[in-house]
PDB file of C-alpha atoms in Angstrom:
ATOM      1  CA  GLU V1239      53.315 -54.045  -0.816  1.00 40.00           C
ATOM      2  CA  ILE V1240      51.765 -53.732  -4.270  1.00 41.00           C
ATOM      3  CA  SER V1241      52.020 -51.321  -7.101  1.00 42.00           C
ATOM      4  CA  LEU V1242      48.935 -50.315  -8.948  1.00 44.00           C
ATOM      5  CA  GLY V1243      48.106 -48.223 -12.069  1.00 42.00           C
ATOM      6  CA  LEU V1244      45.374 -45.516 -11.555  1.00 41.00           C
ATOM      7  CA  VAL V1245      44.470 -46.454  -8.094  1.00 41.00           C
ATOM      8  CA  GLY V1246      40.764 -46.365  -7.313  1.00 42.00           C
ATOM      9  CA  SER V1247      39.520 -47.557 -10.656  1.00 36.00           C
ATOM     10  CA  GLU V1248      39.802 -50.807 -12.642  1.00 31.00           C
ATOM     11  CA  MET V1249      42.060 -49.270 -15.190  1.00 37.00           C
ATOM     12  CA  CYS V1250      45.928 -49.899 -15.234  1.00 51.00           C
ATOM     13  CA  ILE V1251      48.425 -47.904 -17.319  1.00 57.00           C
ATOM     14  CA  ARG V1252      50.655 -50.283 -19.236  1.00 59.00           C
ATOM     15  CA  ASP V1253      54.406 -49.945 -18.718  1.00 68.00           C
ATOM     16  CA  ARG V1254      54.045 -46.911 -16.439  1.00 79.00           C
ATOM     17  CA  LEU V1255      53.944 -46.751 -12.651  1.00 86.00           C
ATOM     18  CA  GLU V1256      50.964 -44.743 -11.689  1.00 90.00           C
ATOM     19  CA  ALA V1257      50.921 -45.206  -7.862  1.00 91.00           C
ATOM     20  CA  GLU V1258      52.332 -47.470  -5.202  1.00 92.00           C
ATOM     21  CA  GLY V1259      51.519 -48.294  -1.649  1.00 92.00           C
ATOM     22  CA  SER V1260      49.856 -50.909   0.660  1.00 92.00           C
ATOM     23  CA  PHE V1261      46.360 -52.090   1.557  1.00 92.00           C
ATOM     24  CA  ASP V1262      45.038 -53.604   4.656  1.00 91.00           C
ATOM     25  CA  GLU V1263      41.557 -55.196   4.490  1.00 89.00           C
ATOM     26  CA  GLY V1264      40.831 -52.840   1.525  1.00 89.00           C
ATOM     27  CA  ASN V1265      42.039 -49.768   3.065  1.00 92.00           C
ATOM     28  CA  LYS V1266      45.059 -47.826   1.970  1.00 93.00           C
ATOM     29  CA  VAL V1267      47.550 -47.714   4.798  1.00 94.00           C
ATOM     30  CA  GLY V1268      51.067 -46.165   5.289  1.00 94.00           C
ATOM     31  CA  GLU V1269      52.700 -44.197   2.626  1.00 95.00           C
ATOM     32  CA  TRP V1270      51.182 -43.825  -0.947  1.00 95.00           C
ATOM     33  CA  VAL V1271      53.108 -42.284  -3.783  1.00 94.00           C
ATOM     34  CA  PHE V1272      51.419 -41.183  -7.032  1.00 94.00           C
ATOM     35  CA  TYR V1273      53.275 -40.286 -10.279  1.00 94.00           C
ATOM     36  CA  PHE V1274      52.776 -38.091 -13.367  1.00 94.00           C
ATOM     37  CA  GLU V1275      53.187 -39.766 -16.736  1.00 92.00           C
ATOM     38  CA  ASN V1276      56.627 -38.422 -16.974  1.00 92.00           C
ATOM     39  CA  GLY V1277      57.722 -40.272 -13.884  1.00 91.00           C
ATOM     40  CA  ASN V1278      57.825 -37.224 -11.508  1.00 95.00           C
ATOM     41  CA  LYS V1279      55.987 -37.539  -8.308  1.00 95.00           C
ATOM     42  CA  ARG V1280      52.540 -36.082  -8.243  1.00 96.00           C
ATOM     43  CA  LYS V1281      51.355 -36.684  -4.536  1.00 97.00           C
ATOM     44  CA  VAL V1282      52.552 -38.418  -1.448  1.00 97.00           C
ATOM     45  CA  GLN V1283      49.887 -39.286   1.142  1.00 97.00           C
ATOM     46  CA  ASN V1284      49.929 -41.102   4.466  1.00 97.00           C
ATOM     47  CA  PHE V1285      47.189 -43.253   5.860  1.00 96.00           C
ATOM     48  CA  ASP V1286      46.283 -44.737   9.349  1.00 96.00           C
ATOM     49  CA  GLU V1287      45.255 -48.272  10.058  1.00 94.00           C
ATOM     50  CA  ASN V1288      41.573 -47.208   9.367  1.00 94.00           C
ATOM     51  CA  GLY V1289      42.397 -45.982   5.902  1.00 95.00           C
ATOM     52  CA  LYS V1290      41.973 -42.193   7.036  1.00 95.00           C
ATOM     53  CA  GLU V1291      44.612 -39.804   5.752  1.00 96.00           C
ATOM     54  CA  ASN V1292      47.009 -38.873   8.567  1.00 96.00           C
ATOM     55  CA  GLY V1293      50.193 -36.943   8.732  1.00 97.00           C
ATOM     56  CA  VAL V1294      51.746 -34.991   5.869  1.00 98.00           C
ATOM     57  CA  GLU V1295      50.521 -34.876   2.353  1.00 98.00           C
ATOM     58  CA  GLU V1296      52.833 -33.436  -0.408  1.00 98.00           C
ATOM     59  CA  LEU V1297      51.609 -32.232  -3.792  1.00 98.00           C
ATOM     60  CA  TYR V1298      54.001 -31.602  -6.574  1.00 98.00           C
ATOM     61  CA  THR V1299      53.758 -30.113 -10.168  1.00 97.00           C
ATOM     62  CA  LYS V1300      54.625 -32.032 -13.340  1.00 96.00           C
ATOM     63  CA  ASN V1301      57.850 -30.078 -13.548  1.00 96.00           C
ATOM     64  CA  GLY V1302      59.023 -31.386 -10.124  1.00 96.00           C
ATOM     65  CA  TRP V1303      58.615 -28.647  -7.702  1.00 97.00           C
ATOM     66  CA  LYS V1304      56.456 -28.759  -4.612  1.00 98.00           C
ATOM     67  CA  LEU V1305      53.212 -26.941  -4.706  1.00 98.00           C
ATOM     68  CA  SER V1306      51.904 -27.734  -1.215  1.00 98.00           C
ATOM     69  CA  GLU V1307      52.003 -29.428   2.142  1.00 98.00           C
ATOM     70  CA  HIS V1308      48.886 -30.412   4.168  1.00 98.00           C
ATOM     71  CA  THR V1309      48.800 -31.947   7.568  1.00 97.00           C
ATOM     72  CA  PHE V1310      45.978 -34.374   8.206  1.00 95.00           C
ATOM     73  CA  ASN V1311      44.443 -35.588  11.491  1.00 92.00           C
ATOM     74  CA  LYS V1312      42.218 -38.630  11.033  1.00 89.00           C
ATOM     75  CA  GLY V1313      41.169 -37.463   7.655  1.00 90.00           C
ATOM     76  CA  VAL V1314      40.727 -33.831   8.377  1.00 90.00           C
ATOM     77  CA  VAL V1315      43.097 -30.978   7.291  1.00 94.00           C
ATOM     78  CA  ASP V1316      44.892 -29.321  10.338  1.00 95.00           C
ATOM     79  CA  SER V1317      47.242 -27.069   8.491  1.00 97.00           C
ATOM     80  CA  TYR V1318      48.502 -26.193   5.011  1.00 98.00           C
ATOM     81  CA  VAL V1319      51.157 -24.373   3.050  1.00 98.00           C
ATOM     82  CA  PHE V1320      51.226 -23.516  -0.652  1.00 98.00           C
ATOM     83  CA  TYR V1321      54.581 -22.620  -2.527  1.00 97.00           C
ATOM     84  CA  ASP V1322      55.455 -20.841  -5.771  1.00 96.00           C
ATOM     85  CA  GLU V1323      58.031 -22.156  -8.105  1.00 95.00           C
ATOM     86  CA  ASN V1324      60.792 -20.615  -6.170  1.00 96.00           C
ATOM     87  CA  GLY V1325      59.774 -22.257  -2.939  1.00 96.00           C
ATOM     88  CA  GLU V1326      58.478 -19.062  -1.434  1.00 96.00           C
ATOM     89  CA  VAL V1327      55.262 -19.349   0.700  1.00 97.00           C
ATOM     90  CA  ILE V1328      52.167 -17.730  -0.989  1.00 94.00           C
ATOM     91  CA  SER V1329      49.576 -18.968   1.571  1.00 94.00           C
ATOM     92  CA  LYS V1330      49.384 -21.021   4.772  1.00 96.00           C
ATOM     93  CA  GLY V1331      46.901 -21.596   7.521  1.00 96.00           C
ATOM     94  CA  ASN V1332      46.623 -23.548  10.862  1.00 95.00           C
ATOM     95  CA  ARG V1333      43.593 -24.684  12.733  1.00 93.00           C
ATOM     96  CA  LYS V1334      42.466 -22.182  15.383  1.00 88.00           C
ATOM     97  CA  GLY V1335      39.813 -23.054  17.889  1.00 86.00           C
ATOM     98  CA  GLY V1336      38.523 -25.898  15.876  1.00 89.00           C
ATOM     99  CA  GLU V1337      38.389 -23.882  12.565  1.00 95.00           C
ATOM    100  CA  LEU V1338      40.610 -23.594   9.528  1.00 96.00           C
ATOM    101  CA  GLU V1339      40.342 -20.906   6.917  1.00 96.00           C
ATOM    102  CA  TYR V1340      41.530 -22.535   3.803  1.00 96.00           C
ATOM    103  CA  LYS V1341      42.574 -21.273   0.360  1.00 96.00           C
ATOM    104  CA  SER V1342      44.333 -23.527  -2.232  1.00 97.00           C
ATOM    105  CA  TYR V1343      46.291 -22.470  -5.395  1.00 97.00           C
ATOM    106  CA  PHE V1344      47.144 -23.824  -8.821  1.00 97.00           C
ATOM    107  CA  GLU V1345      50.687 -23.915  -9.799  1.00 96.00           C
ATOM    108  CA  ASN V1346      50.171 -20.672 -11.972  1.00 96.00           C
ATOM    109  CA  GLY V1347      49.249 -18.812  -8.636  1.00 95.00           C
ATOM    110  CA  ASN V1348      45.523 -18.691  -9.177  1.00 97.00           C
ATOM    111  CA  VAL V1349      43.217 -19.553  -6.417  1.00 97.00           C
ATOM    112  CA  SER V1350      41.657 -23.076  -6.997  1.00 97.00           C
ATOM    113  CA  ALA V1351      39.396 -23.339  -3.948  1.00 98.00           C
ATOM    114  CA  GLU V1352      38.421 -21.511  -0.716  1.00 97.00           C
ATOM    115  CA  GLY V1353      36.247 -22.271   2.318  1.00 97.00           C
ATOM    116  CA  ASN V1354      36.386 -23.310   5.790  1.00 96.00           C
ATOM    117  CA  TYR V1355      36.907 -26.505   7.722  1.00 95.00           C
ATOM    118  CA  ASN V1356      35.687 -27.495  11.164  1.00 94.00           C
ATOM    119  CA  LYS V1357      36.730 -30.531  13.367  1.00 91.00           C
ATOM    120  CA  THR V1358      34.968 -32.885  11.078  1.00 91.00           C
ATOM    121  CA  GLY V1359      35.531 -31.565   7.565  1.00 92.00           C
ATOM    122  CA  LYS V1360      34.413 -28.871   5.225  1.00 95.00           C
ATOM    123  CA  HIS V1361      31.863 -26.598   6.554  1.00 96.00           C
ATOM    124  CA  GLY V1362      29.819 -23.704   5.229  1.00 97.00           C
ATOM    125  CA  ALA V1363      30.139 -21.989   1.828  1.00 98.00           C
ATOM    126  CA  TRP V1364      32.915 -23.074  -0.559  1.00 98.00           C
ATOM    127  CA  LYS V1365      34.078 -21.813  -3.968  1.00 98.00           C
ATOM    128  CA  TYR V1366      36.014 -23.694  -6.548  1.00 98.00           C
ATOM    129  CA  TYR V1367      37.790 -22.015  -9.645  1.00 98.00           C
ATOM    130  CA  ASP V1368      39.182 -23.202 -12.927  1.00 98.00           C
ATOM    131  CA  TYR V1369      42.943 -22.893 -13.765  1.00 97.00           C
ATOM    132  CA  ASN V1370      42.373 -19.372 -15.149  1.00 97.00           C
ATOM    133  CA  GLY V1371      40.846 -18.163 -11.960  1.00 96.00           C
ATOM    134  CA  THR V1372      37.309 -18.122 -13.218  1.00 98.00           C
ATOM    135  CA  LEU V1373      34.522 -19.177 -10.689  1.00 98.00           C
ATOM    136  CA  GLU V1374      33.403 -22.664 -11.488  1.00 98.00           C
ATOM    137  CA  THR V1375      31.363 -24.082  -8.620  1.00 98.00           C
ATOM    138  CA  THR V1376      29.750 -22.814  -5.408  1.00 98.00           C
ATOM    139  CA  THR V1377      28.410 -25.387  -2.865  1.00 98.00           C
ATOM    140  CA  GLN V1378      27.653 -25.732   0.913  1.00 97.00           C
ATOM    141  CA  TYR V1379      28.823 -28.263   3.393  1.00 97.00           C
ATOM    142  CA  GLU V1380      27.953 -29.130   7.038  1.00 96.00           C
ATOM    143  CA  ASP V1381      30.383 -31.119   9.074  1.00 94.00           C
ATOM    144  CA  GLY V1382      31.916 -32.567   5.936  1.00 93.00           C
ATOM    145  CA  VAL V1383      28.689 -33.442   4.150  1.00 95.00           C
ATOM    146  CA  SER V1384      27.413 -31.672   1.074  1.00 96.00           C
ATOM    147  CA  LYS V1385      24.181 -29.855   1.969  1.00 95.00           C
ATOM    148  CA  GLY V1386      22.166 -26.947   0.413  1.00 96.00           C
ATOM    149  CA  THR V1387      22.455 -25.363  -2.898  1.00 97.00           C
ATOM    150  CA  TYR V1388      25.154 -26.565  -5.533  1.00 98.00           C
ATOM    151  CA  LYS V1389      25.828 -24.368  -8.544  1.00 98.00           C
ATOM    152  CA  ASP V1390      28.197 -24.751 -11.680  1.00 98.00           C
ATOM    153  CA  TYR V1391      28.901 -21.783 -13.808  1.00 98.00           C
ATOM    154  CA  PHE V1392      29.905 -20.922 -17.267  1.00 97.00           C
ATOM    155  CA  VAL V1393      33.009 -18.716 -17.959  1.00 96.00           C
ATOM    156  CA  ASN V1394      30.640 -15.792 -18.586  1.00 96.00           C
ATOM    157  CA  GLY V1395      29.484 -16.059 -14.987  1.00 97.00           C
ATOM    158  CA  ASN V1396      25.865 -17.476 -15.737  1.00 97.00           C
ATOM    159  CA  VAL V1397      24.690 -20.492 -13.926  1.00 98.00           C
ATOM    160  CA  GLU V1398      25.132 -23.687 -15.863  1.00 97.00           C
ATOM    161  CA  ILE V1399      23.728 -26.316 -13.366  1.00 98.00           C
ATOM    162  CA  GLU V1400      21.804 -25.834 -10.206  1.00 98.00           C
ATOM    163  CA  TYR V1401      20.406 -28.344  -7.614  1.00 97.00           C
ATOM    164  CA  GLU V1402      20.191 -29.101  -3.935  1.00 97.00           C
ATOM    165  CA  PHE V1403      21.574 -31.560  -1.304  1.00 96.00           C
ATOM    166  CA  ASN V1404      19.566 -32.919   1.465  1.00 95.00           C
ATOM    167  CA  ASP V1405      20.683 -33.557   4.973  1.00 92.00           C
ATOM    168  CA  GLU V1406      22.209 -37.017   4.208  1.00 93.00           C
ATOM    169  CA  GLY V1407      24.326 -35.315   1.378  1.00 94.00           C
ATOM    170  CA  ASP V1408      22.397 -36.743  -1.511  1.00 95.00           C
ATOM    171  CA  SER V1409      21.267 -34.615  -4.351  1.00 95.00           C
ATOM    172  CA  GLU V1410      17.523 -34.183  -4.256  1.00 95.00           C
ATOM    173  CA  GLY V1411      14.727 -32.002  -5.531  1.00 95.00           C
ATOM    174  CA  TYR V1412      14.452 -29.654  -8.526  1.00 96.00           C
ATOM    175  CA  TYR V1413      17.372 -29.853 -10.939  1.00 97.00           C
ATOM    176  CA  GLN V1414      17.999 -27.047 -13.592  1.00 97.00           C
ATOM    177  CA  ASN V1415      20.564 -26.985 -16.551  1.00 97.00           C
ATOM    178  CA  TYR V1416      20.926 -23.806 -18.590  1.00 96.00           C
ATOM    179  CA  TYR V1417      22.222 -22.642 -21.856  1.00 95.00           C
ATOM    180  CA  ARG V1418      25.232 -20.297 -21.860  1.00 94.00           C
ATOM    181  CA  ASN V1419      22.954 -17.313 -22.492  1.00 93.00           C
ATOM    182  CA  GLY V1420      20.715 -18.120 -19.383  1.00 94.00           C
ATOM    183  CA  ASN V1421      17.791 -19.849 -21.075  1.00 94.00           C
ATOM    184  CA  LEU V1422      16.598 -23.073 -19.470  1.00 95.00           C
ATOM    185  CA  TYR V1423      17.864 -26.141 -21.371  1.00 95.00           C
ATOM    186  CA  ARG V1424      16.873 -29.162 -19.066  1.00 96.00           C
ATOM    187  CA  GLN V1425      14.881 -29.602 -15.903  1.00 97.00           C
ATOM    188  CA  GLY V1426      13.611 -32.420 -13.650  1.00 97.00           C
ATOM    189  CA  PHE V1427      13.810 -33.912 -10.179  1.00 97.00           C
ATOM    190  CA  LEU V1428      16.291 -35.825  -8.277  1.00 96.00           C
ATOM    191  CA  LYS V1429      15.937 -38.333  -5.438  1.00 95.00           C
ATOM    192  CA  ASP V1430      18.812 -39.861  -3.477  1.00 92.00           C
ATOM    193  CA  GLY V1431      21.240 -38.858  -6.120  1.00 92.00           C
ATOM    194  CA  ASN V1432      19.246 -40.125  -9.052  1.00 95.00           C
ATOM    195  CA  MET V1433      16.910 -38.866 -11.643  1.00 95.00           C
ATOM    196  CA  ASP V1434      13.284 -39.307 -10.516  1.00 95.00           C
ATOM    197  CA  GLY V1435       9.868 -38.332 -11.880  1.00 94.00           C
ATOM    198  CA  PRO V1436       9.227 -36.191 -14.920  1.00 94.00           C
ATOM    199  CA  TRP V1437      12.176 -34.542 -16.981  1.00 96.00           C
ATOM    200  CA  SER V1438      12.142 -32.237 -20.012  1.00 95.00           C
ATOM    201  CA  CYS V1439      14.542 -30.638 -22.460  1.00 93.00           C
ATOM    202  CA  LEU V1440      13.946 -27.205 -24.212  1.00 88.00           C
ATOM    203  CA  LEU V1441      15.565 -27.121 -27.518  1.00 83.00           C
ATOM    204  CA  TYR V1442      16.034 -23.793 -29.584  1.00 73.00           C
ATOM    205  CA  THR V1443      17.127 -22.962 -32.977  1.00 64.00           C
ATOM    206  CA  SER V1444      19.631 -20.483 -31.248  1.00 59.00           C
ATOM    207  CA  PRO V1445      21.857 -20.826 -29.562  1.00 52.00           C
ATOM    208  CA  SER V1446      23.504 -23.739 -31.090  1.00 51.00           C
ATOM    209  CA  PRO V1447      23.982 -27.051 -29.209  1.00 49.00           C
ATOM    210  CA  ARG V1448      27.398 -26.119 -28.222  1.00 48.00           C
ATOM    211  CA  ASP V1449      26.040 -23.375 -26.065  1.00 57.00           C
ATOM    212  CA  ARG V1450      24.230 -25.806 -23.850  1.00 50.00           C
ATOM    213  CA  GLY V1451      25.451 -26.849 -20.523  1.00 47.00           C
TER     214      GLY V1451
END
């Protein structure tokens, strides 16, 4: 067994345990525990011999109370429960007929994400919100793979970034980045997730640069 700092990157946090668990041929296996900087548990996950999340996952707040439990089967969520600070259930769901309607929450009670899972992963339209409950991102999935239109939003509701995912889950095609007031700031093309072909930026004397996406 090994203990790592900031698992999944090449950085380590000196004098502080960030996570602990075991690897087998490069895959996480068994139980993994992640910690906040104050030493409290942040997340507990379990992985099978192939490195897929399996069994119960527990998420905690920095103050130490349990925020949620998710049950995984070969990397796919089968059920979930979200709690408030007093341990009362605020949301839960179980897979029915292969489908799971999902809604997650921040510790302040605001919705953080909502969408559906099928037997292989996220499927259909998903929405993601910031901590204050404002819509942040809308996107599409097909059998766990990103597909279709992706949009990020400013807090005023205007679109900040918009582009498409192809059938393989790579960003592709026309990319648009807007100012907060809705004027176009940057545009170009993507191919296999990378910038490709001509790009341009449109600069204005107003709004100021801080209003750009």
